[in-house]
Amino acid sequence: MSLNQQTQVSARGKKSFEVIVIRDRCKECSLCIELCPPKILERENSYNKFGYRPTRVTDNLKCVGCRICEYACPEFAIFVKEVKP
Amino acid sequence: MMEKGKVLYVTGNEAVVEGAIAAGCRFYAGYPITPSSEIAEEMSKRLPAVGGMYVQGEDELASINMIVGASMAGAKAMTATSGPGYSLMQEGIGLAVATETPVVIVDVMRAGPSTGIASKAWQGDLMQARFGSHSDYEIIALYASSVQEAFDLTVEAFNLAETYMSPVVLLSDGVLARMRERLYVKGRDELVIVNRKKPMESPENYLPYKRGDDYIPTIANFGDGYAVLKDSLTHDERGYYYERPDIQAKFVLGVTEKIRRNASKIYRWQEEYTEDAEVLFVASGVMGRIASVMVREAREEGKKWGVFRPISIWPFPEDALRRAARNASRVITIEMSVGKLIYPVKWTLRDGQEVSVLPWLSYEAPSPDDLLNLLEVKA
Amino acid sequence: MEITVQHPLERYIRSEKMPTTWCPGCGIGTVVQSFLKAIDELGLDPKDLVMISGIGCTGRVPHYLKFDGAHVLHGRAIPVALGVKLANPKLKVVVWGGDGDIASIGGNHLIHAARRNADLTVIMINNFIYGLTGGQVAPTTPKETVTYTSPYNPDSKPFDVVKLVAAAGATYVARWSTAYPVLLKESIKKALNHRGFSFIEVISQCPEIFGRINGFKEPYDLYLKIKKVGQIRRGISPFEAKYDWNEEISLGEFVNREEPTYLEQLEEIKKKARGEKA
């Protein structure tokens, strides 16, 4: 069994998630980055349309689907989608 | 609702209530203030009986804003107040102007400035009726001089408000408020009632503040499914705020031209003996009636006097006044104040007439002879 | 702004107006999201919703929501909203305002709406400051902090608006913070279905202004302070609630009872006027 598969199973049973960032809405407030429990969010190095460096996801497989990022974001710029395996 | 008319013997304040109910007003929010309180009292009795709602606001600010809200959701709404309350309502009137929401505001004028003398008439608010709120706008203000006119003009006020999607001020005064006269309450069949237009387009194509050829927008009510945004900020045709000079220009032109371009349909006035008048008297409301009698009596003595009574103080009937004053060498406004009508009269007349004000500085309405005596003194 | 990806709540948003004018990290958007999730989960018909707001940062909320709405005068959202509701009782009317708009200039309307048990939901986002105008002191600003018109700390103690509204007779009073958006969402659901007047205060971060002049460098720093100071309490009365920047700002549901609403009372009056038995 590969490491990736092990991680997938440990995250909320058989569910897996994808974190989607709407780049041009992000204002770099970093709340999502700070609050994410598995710490899979970080700031990109490139700029969006408005001069902010948006959030990016480092590893969707580690996402536990808590949606803390989604709930915290004041700009509707990040949300979590459940991915059918 | 009456099919046929009926005859009543009522006060000016009561006539306003009859007019409002006949016009379809079903929401009243007001605050007690002399000499308008009887309008609130009568509305609190009559409105619930016809399925309407009476709310006593916690202050005039609540009252004006409540009627704007009720109108935004489709109701015909009215408030009544006097000078001090009218001053408080100015920001709310600006809100009605900016969002283009029809409401009727009755100002039963009383002696001022400030608290003044609550139960006594004065004609000091005529300029405030037009310029009381800040920045650029136009407004319609009608001034009644009889109990019948108080009824008729209240119906007119609602019709004009619905037509022009604008606040309309109905002016009255402490004399008319408590004066009792015969009133013919028109039956439903005899009344012309105007209701605001409804949008025809689908919500996707709808622009709430897009003006028609008559310069008037068709604004949906809340609850009609248009997700309409009504904003006190400067806005474009979608109702959206943007900080752009062209949108500001279009916005102020919109709310002013809407009234100006249609002014000829809004002007109301009455004139007597103006074809050959050498001295023209201009007076409104209660003073207009007395001036009429004075001029009639003067004509019997051979004096070539005429009288012009503006009923729409705003927009002021400029062309009609110019015509009425064409043969006059003197034009005198007779006012129960230091002079307010004098301003639009002076602005309007540029043909060389000598224009002055005859201020009647008492709240006891004069007899025609009183006015003649004052004229002689001032001459 | 063209977007190819749709947020799950996109159908409630005026996408062409995004991104918002709110500062990075401002808590208002978080509250709005909890609200949208609440109405989405309740399955409310968007055509029945009306958003009325006053002036201030929170006042911009109706700009971004695809419902009927009005952005009216400073402090006057509550009477406008009441007029809307009375003219068309089937609408669900929600008032959005900041602490200055609702509890300062709008204070009189707030207490009377509570007294009347007016059929409205008022969401007051308390960021302890007048944000939009650049950072002036508000009646909710804690004495330990500074603002641009209280450089020597405020001259008076702040309101605990929860106590004020409860004393005025409100029948649903709650306070949450942006640190508990799920609890906020659940409370909003209750408030929207509540019989009569419901009031929710949400303490929120204003990172650019309040945060910056009080030494909170990043939005997350002020967020942590709000998370720490907001303590959830169950079963206490509004008058036991604390409003202390150093110790505790009590969160939770403080009042939840049923009483005749303003509309119901007006219907009674209609019956009496028509001579019917009450």
mmCIF file of N, CA and C in Angstrom, chain A residues 20-36 39 43 48-50 52 66-81, chain C residues 1-3 5-10 13 15 18-30 32-34 36-37 41 181-182 185 205 218-220 223 227:
data_model
loop_
_atom_site.group_PDB
_atom_site.id
_atom_site.type_symbol
_atom_site.label_atom_id
_atom_site.label_comp_id
_atom_site.label_asym_id
_atom_site.label_seq_id
_atom_site.Cartn_x
_atom_site.Cartn_y
_atom_site.Cartn_z
ATOM 1 N N ILE A 20 -10.768 24.228 -3.110
ATOM 2 C CA ILE A 20 -10.719 25.073 -4.311
ATOM 3 C C ILE A 20 -10.614 26.530 -3.908
ATOM 4 N N VAL A 21 -9.673 27.207 -4.513
ATOM 5 C CA VAL A 21 -9.477 28.630 -4.232
ATOM 6 C C VAL A 21 -9.884 29.431 -5.456
ATOM 7 N N ILE A 22 -10.741 30.398 -5.266
ATOM 8 C CA ILE A 22 -11.074 31.332 -6.351
ATOM 9 C C ILE A 22 -10.042 32.451 -6.239
ATOM 10 N N ARG A 23 -8.998 32.318 -7.000
ATOM 11 C CA ARG A 23 -7.785 33.119 -6.807
ATOM 12 C C ARG A 23 -8.040 34.622 -6.780
ATOM 13 N N ASP A 24 -8.859 35.128 -7.712
ATOM 14 C CA ASP A 24 -8.999 36.574 -7.812
ATOM 15 C C ASP A 24 -9.852 37.169 -6.701
ATOM 16 N N ARG A 25 -10.445 36.315 -5.857
ATOM 17 C CA ARG A 25 -11.200 36.852 -4.731
ATOM 18 C C ARG A 25 -10.353 36.942 -3.466
ATOM 19 N N CYS A 26 -9.253 36.232 -3.436
ATOM 20 C CA CYS A 26 -8.464 36.150 -2.210
ATOM 21 C C CYS A 26 -7.747 37.459 -1.937
ATOM 22 N N LYS A 27 -7.744 37.881 -0.668
ATOM 23 C CA LYS A 27 -7.081 39.132 -0.302
ATOM 24 C C LYS A 27 -5.914 38.900 0.647
ATOM 25 N N GLU A 28 -5.411 37.686 0.709
ATOM 26 C CA GLU A 28 -4.179 37.419 1.465
ATOM 27 C C GLU A 28 -4.359 37.647 2.969
ATOM 28 N N CYS A 29 -5.578 37.561 3.487
ATOM 29 C CA CYS A 29 -5.759 37.821 4.915
ATOM 30 C C CYS A 29 -5.142 36.708 5.756
ATOM 31 N N SER A 30 -4.979 35.524 5.128
ATOM 32 C CA SER A 30 -4.291 34.389 5.748
ATOM 33 C C SER A 30 -5.038 33.717 6.874
ATOM 34 N N LEU A 31 -6.294 34.055 7.086
ATOM 35 C CA LEU A 31 -7.048 33.375 8.150
ATOM 36 C C LEU A 31 -7.125 31.881 7.862
ATOM 37 N N CYS A 32 -7.408 31.545 6.604
ATOM 38 C CA CYS A 32 -7.542 30.127 6.259
ATOM 39 C C CYS A 32 -6.226 29.395 6.496
ATOM 40 N N ILE A 33 -5.140 30.023 6.112
ATOM 41 C CA ILE A 33 -3.826 29.395 6.268
ATOM 42 C C ILE A 33 -3.533 29.122 7.743
ATOM 43 N N GLU A 34 -3.828 30.127 8.598
ATOM 44 C CA GLU A 34 -3.538 29.966 10.026
ATOM 45 C C GLU A 34 -4.460 28.963 10.686
ATOM 46 N N LEU A 35 -5.719 28.918 10.227
ATOM 47 C CA LEU A 35 -6.711 28.118 10.940
ATOM 48 C C LEU A 35 -6.749 26.666 10.497
ATOM 49 N N CYS A 36 -6.215 26.368 9.312
ATOM 50 C CA CYS A 36 -6.350 25.012 8.780
ATOM 51 C C CYS A 36 -5.694 23.998 9.718
ATOM 52 N N LYS A 39 -2.906 21.923 8.323
ATOM 53 C CA LYS A 39 -1.900 22.845 7.777
ATOM 54 C C LYS A 39 -1.558 22.529 6.314
ATOM 55 N N ARG A 43 0.602 30.366 1.180
ATOM 56 C CA ARG A 43 0.428 31.475 0.251
ATOM 57 C C ARG A 43 1.231 31.213 -1.008
ATOM 58 N N ASN A 48 -2.439 37.645 -7.836
ATOM 59 C CA ASN A 48 -3.690 37.564 -8.585
ATOM 60 C C ASN A 48 -3.948 38.916 -9.255
ATOM 61 N N LYS A 49 -5.118 39.038 -9.854
ATOM 62 C CA LYS A 49 -5.468 40.233 -10.619
ATOM 63 C C LYS A 49 -5.354 41.521 -9.805
ATOM 64 N N PHE A 50 -5.558 41.434 -8.480
ATOM 65 C CA PHE A 50 -5.619 42.646 -7.670
ATOM 66 C C PHE A 50 -4.335 42.880 -6.882
ATOM 67 N N TYR A 52 -2.804 40.626 -4.904
ATOM 68 C CA TYR A 52 -2.659 39.798 -3.707
ATOM 69 C C TYR A 52 -2.071 38.442 -4.087
ATOM 70 N N CYS A 66 -12.987 19.644 7.192
ATOM 71 C CA CYS A 66 -13.584 20.366 8.331
ATOM 72 C C CYS A 66 -14.258 21.653 7.883
ATOM 73 N N ARG A 67 -13.858 22.190 6.751
ATOM 74 C CA ARG A 67 -14.429 23.424 6.200
ATOM 75 C C ARG A 67 -14.173 24.662 7.050
ATOM 76 N N ILE A 68 -13.206 24.595 7.910
ATOM 77 C CA ILE A 68 -12.889 25.789 8.702
ATOM 78 C C ILE A 68 -12.449 26.911 7.773
ATOM 79 N N CYS A 69 -11.685 26.568 6.751
ATOM 80 C CA CYS A 69 -11.242 27.594 5.789
ATOM 81 C C CYS A 69 -12.440 28.212 5.087
ATOM 82 N N GLU A 70 -13.363 27.358 4.683
ATOM 83 C CA GLU A 70 -14.542 27.834 3.948
ATOM 84 C C GLU A 70 -15.368 28.780 4.807
ATOM 85 N N TYR A 71 -15.615 28.367 6.060
ATOM 86 C CA TYR A 71 -16.432 29.185 6.947
ATOM 87 C C TYR A 71 -15.739 30.485 7.317
ATOM 88 N N ALA A 72 -14.412 30.444 7.455
ATOM 89 C CA ALA A 72 -13.698 31.632 7.929
ATOM 90 C C ALA A 72 -13.515 32.676 6.844
ATOM 91 N N CYS A 73 -13.455 32.238 5.577
ATOM 92 C CA CYS A 73 -13.115 33.178 4.513
ATOM 93 C C CYS A 73 -14.159 34.265 4.346
ATOM 94 N N PRO A 74 -13.766 35.536 4.447
ATOM 95 C CA PRO A 74 -14.751 36.617 4.304
ATOM 96 C C PRO A 74 -15.067 36.958 2.858
ATOM 97 N N GLU A 75 -14.424 36.315 1.916
ATOM 98 C CA GLU A 75 -14.566 36.730 0.518
ATOM 99 C C GLU A 75 -15.157 35.655 -0.386
ATOM 100 N N PHE A 76 -15.642 34.574 0.177
ATOM 101 C CA PHE A 76 -16.157 33.453 -0.632
ATOM 102 C C PHE A 76 -15.095 33.018 -1.638
ATOM 103 N N ALA A 77 -13.846 33.005 -1.178
ATOM 104 C CA ALA A 77 -12.735 32.709 -2.079
ATOM 105 C C ALA A 77 -12.220 31.289 -1.950
ATOM 106 N N ILE A 78 -12.701 30.553 -0.958
ATOM 107 C CA ILE A 78 -12.179 29.197 -0.774
ATOM 108 C C ILE A 78 -13.327 28.303 -0.306
ATOM 109 N N PHE A 79 -13.396 27.121 -0.873
ATOM 110 C CA PHE A 79 -14.417 26.186 -0.405
ATOM 111 C C PHE A 79 -13.925 24.770 -0.611
ATOM 112 N N VAL A 80 -14.623 23.866 0.038
ATOM 113 C CA VAL A 80 -14.194 22.472 0.050
ATOM 114 C C VAL A 80 -15.227 21.635 -0.684
ATOM 115 N N LYS A 81 -14.752 20.876 -1.635
ATOM 116 C CA LYS A 81 -15.641 20.016 -2.408
ATOM 117 C C LYS A 81 -15.388 18.577 -2.013
ATOM 118 N N MET C 1 -16.320 40.640 -12.743
ATOM 119 C CA MET C 1 -15.161 39.741 -12.687
ATOM 120 C C MET C 1 -15.597 38.363 -13.160
ATOM 121 N N GLU C 2 -14.931 37.887 -14.134
ATOM 122 C CA GLU C 2 -15.269 36.607 -14.741
ATOM 123 C C GLU C 2 -14.745 35.478 -13.861
ATOM 124 N N ILE C 3 -15.607 34.597 -13.420
ATOM 125 C CA ILE C 3 -15.068 33.437 -12.692
ATOM 126 C C ILE C 3 -15.547 32.156 -13.351
ATOM 127 N N VAL C 5 -15.070 29.165 -11.713
ATOM 128 C CA VAL C 5 -15.443 28.260 -10.634
ATOM 129 C C VAL C 5 -16.571 28.914 -9.837
ATOM 130 N N GLN C 6 -17.550 28.112 -9.436
ATOM 131 C CA GLN C 6 -18.674 28.645 -8.688
ATOM 132 C C GLN C 6 -18.588 28.224 -7.229
ATOM 133 N N HIS C 7 -18.626 29.187 -6.345
ATOM 134 C CA HIS C 7 -18.715 28.887 -4.918
ATOM 135 C C HIS C 7 -20.077 28.236 -4.665
ATOM 136 N N PRO C 8 -20.178 27.324 -3.706
ATOM 137 C CA PRO C 8 -21.473 26.677 -3.459
ATOM 138 C C PRO C 8 -22.610 27.654 -3.191
ATOM 139 N N LEU C 9 -22.295 28.864 -2.712
ATOM 140 C CA LEU C 9 -23.330 29.837 -2.418
ATOM 141 C C LEU C 9 -23.453 30.901 -3.507
ATOM 142 N N GLU C 10 -22.832 30.625 -4.660
ATOM 143 C CA GLU C 10 -22.731 31.660 -5.701
ATOM 144 C C GLU C 10 -24.079 32.210 -6.138
ATOM 145 N N ILE C 13 -25.144 35.393 -4.578
ATOM 146 C CA ILE C 13 -24.167 36.486 -4.586
ATOM 147 C C ILE C 13 -24.245 37.253 -5.900
ATOM 148 N N SER C 15 -22.227 38.258 -8.260
ATOM 149 C CA SER C 15 -20.832 37.951 -8.595
ATOM 150 C C SER C 15 -20.120 39.113 -9.272
ATOM 151 N N MET C 18 -18.084 41.244 -6.942
ATOM 152 C CA MET C 18 -16.976 40.703 -6.148
ATOM 153 C C MET C 18 -15.657 41.058 -6.807
ATOM 154 N N PRO C 19 -14.543 41.169 -6.072
ATOM 155 C CA PRO C 19 -14.424 41.025 -4.623
ATOM 156 C C PRO C 19 -15.010 42.217 -3.866
ATOM 157 N N THR C 20 -15.257 42.049 -2.593
ATOM 158 C CA THR C 20 -15.921 43.068 -1.796
ATOM 159 C C THR C 20 -14.971 44.235 -1.528
ATOM 160 N N THR C 21 -15.542 45.306 -0.993
ATOM 161 C CA THR C 21 -14.712 46.455 -0.623
ATOM 162 C C THR C 21 -14.168 46.300 0.793
ATOM 163 N N TRP C 22 -14.527 45.206 1.473
ATOM 164 C CA TRP C 22 -14.043 45.012 2.841
ATOM 165 C C TRP C 22 -12.550 44.711 2.870
ATOM 166 N N CYS C 23 -11.916 45.124 3.963
ATOM 167 C CA CYS C 23 -10.472 44.958 4.091
ATOM 168 C C CYS C 23 -10.109 43.472 4.175
ATOM 169 N N PRO C 24 -8.884 43.134 3.848
ATOM 170 C CA PRO C 24 -8.465 41.741 4.005
ATOM 171 C C PRO C 24 -8.598 41.307 5.457
ATOM 172 N N GLY C 25 -9.292 40.225 5.686
ATOM 173 C CA GLY C 25 -9.425 39.691 7.034
ATOM 174 C C GLY C 25 -10.588 40.248 7.820
ATOM 175 N N CYS C 26 -11.348 41.181 7.246
ATOM 176 C CA CYS C 26 -12.516 41.744 7.922
ATOM 177 C C CYS C 26 -13.526 40.637 8.192
ATOM 178 N N GLY C 27 -14.150 40.676 9.354
ATOM 179 C CA GLY C 27 -15.056 39.596 9.714
ATOM 180 C C GLY C 27 -16.436 39.658 9.096
ATOM 181 N N ILE C 28 -16.776 40.758 8.423
ATOM 182 C CA ILE C 28 -18.148 40.906 7.935
ATOM 183 C C ILE C 28 -18.487 39.800 6.937
ATOM 184 N N GLY C 29 -17.576 39.535 6.000
ATOM 185 C CA GLY C 29 -17.838 38.512 4.997
ATOM 186 C C GLY C 29 -18.077 37.148 5.622
ATOM 187 N N THR C 30 -17.380 36.892 6.722
ATOM 188 C CA THR C 30 -17.570 35.619 7.424
ATOM 189 C C THR C 30 -18.996 35.509 7.947
ATOM 190 N N VAL C 32 -21.591 37.094 6.772
ATOM 191 C CA VAL C 32 -22.476 36.968 5.616
ATOM 192 C C VAL C 32 -22.512 35.522 5.136
ATOM 193 N N GLN C 33 -21.361 34.864 5.150
ATOM 194 C CA GLN C 33 -21.343 33.481 4.700
ATOM 195 C C GLN C 33 -22.154 32.587 5.637
ATOM 196 N N SER C 34 -22.003 32.803 6.946
ATOM 197 C CA SER C 34 -22.816 32.019 7.885
ATOM 198 C C SER C 34 -24.297 32.251 7.627
ATOM 199 N N LEU C 36 -25.707 33.114 4.701
ATOM 200 C CA LEU C 36 -26.119 32.454 3.464
ATOM 201 C C LEU C 36 -26.216 30.949 3.652
ATOM 202 N N LYS C 37 -25.289 30.389 4.417
ATOM 203 C CA LYS C 37 -25.382 28.951 4.683
ATOM 204 C C LYS C 37 -26.669 28.656 5.460
ATOM 205 N N GLU C 41 -29.515 26.224 4.074
ATOM 206 C CA GLU C 41 -29.897 24.996 4.777
ATOM 207 C C GLU C 41 -31.366 25.016 5.177
ATOM 208 N N PRO C 181 -18.300 30.404 13.505
ATOM 209 C CA PRO C 181 -19.265 30.615 12.414
ATOM 210 C C PRO C 181 -20.339 29.550 12.315
ATOM 211 N N VAL C 182 -20.066 28.351 12.787
ATOM 212 C CA VAL C 182 -21.090 27.308 12.698
ATOM 213 C C VAL C 182 -22.183 27.569 13.726
ATOM 214 N N LYS C 185 -24.238 30.324 12.478
ATOM 215 C CA LYS C 185 -25.181 29.871 11.461
ATOM 216 C C LYS C 185 -26.423 29.258 12.108
ATOM 217 N N GLN C 205 -13.665 41.024 13.793
ATOM 218 C CA GLN C 205 -12.391 41.718 13.701
ATOM 219 C C GLN C 205 -12.422 42.796 12.614
ATOM 220 N N GLU C 218 -1.538 41.407 12.389
ATOM 221 C CA GLU C 218 -2.167 40.651 11.307
ATOM 222 C C GLU C 218 -3.629 40.376 11.636
ATOM 223 N N PRO C 219 -4.473 40.156 10.621
ATOM 224 C CA PRO C 219 -5.866 39.800 10.907
ATOM 225 C C PRO C 219 -5.960 38.621 11.883
ATOM 226 N N TYR C 220 -5.069 37.669 11.726
ATOM 227 C CA TYR C 220 -5.134 36.487 12.592
ATOM 228 C C TYR C 220 -4.892 36.838 14.056
ATOM 229 N N TYR C 223 -8.061 38.209 15.330
ATOM 230 C CA TYR C 223 -8.997 37.088 15.346
ATOM 231 C C TYR C 223 -8.765 36.234 16.591
ATOM 232 N N LYS C 227 -11.315 35.412 19.536
ATOM 233 C CA LYS C 227 -11.617 34.026 19.880
ATOM 234 C C LYS C 227 -11.399 33.803 21.379
#
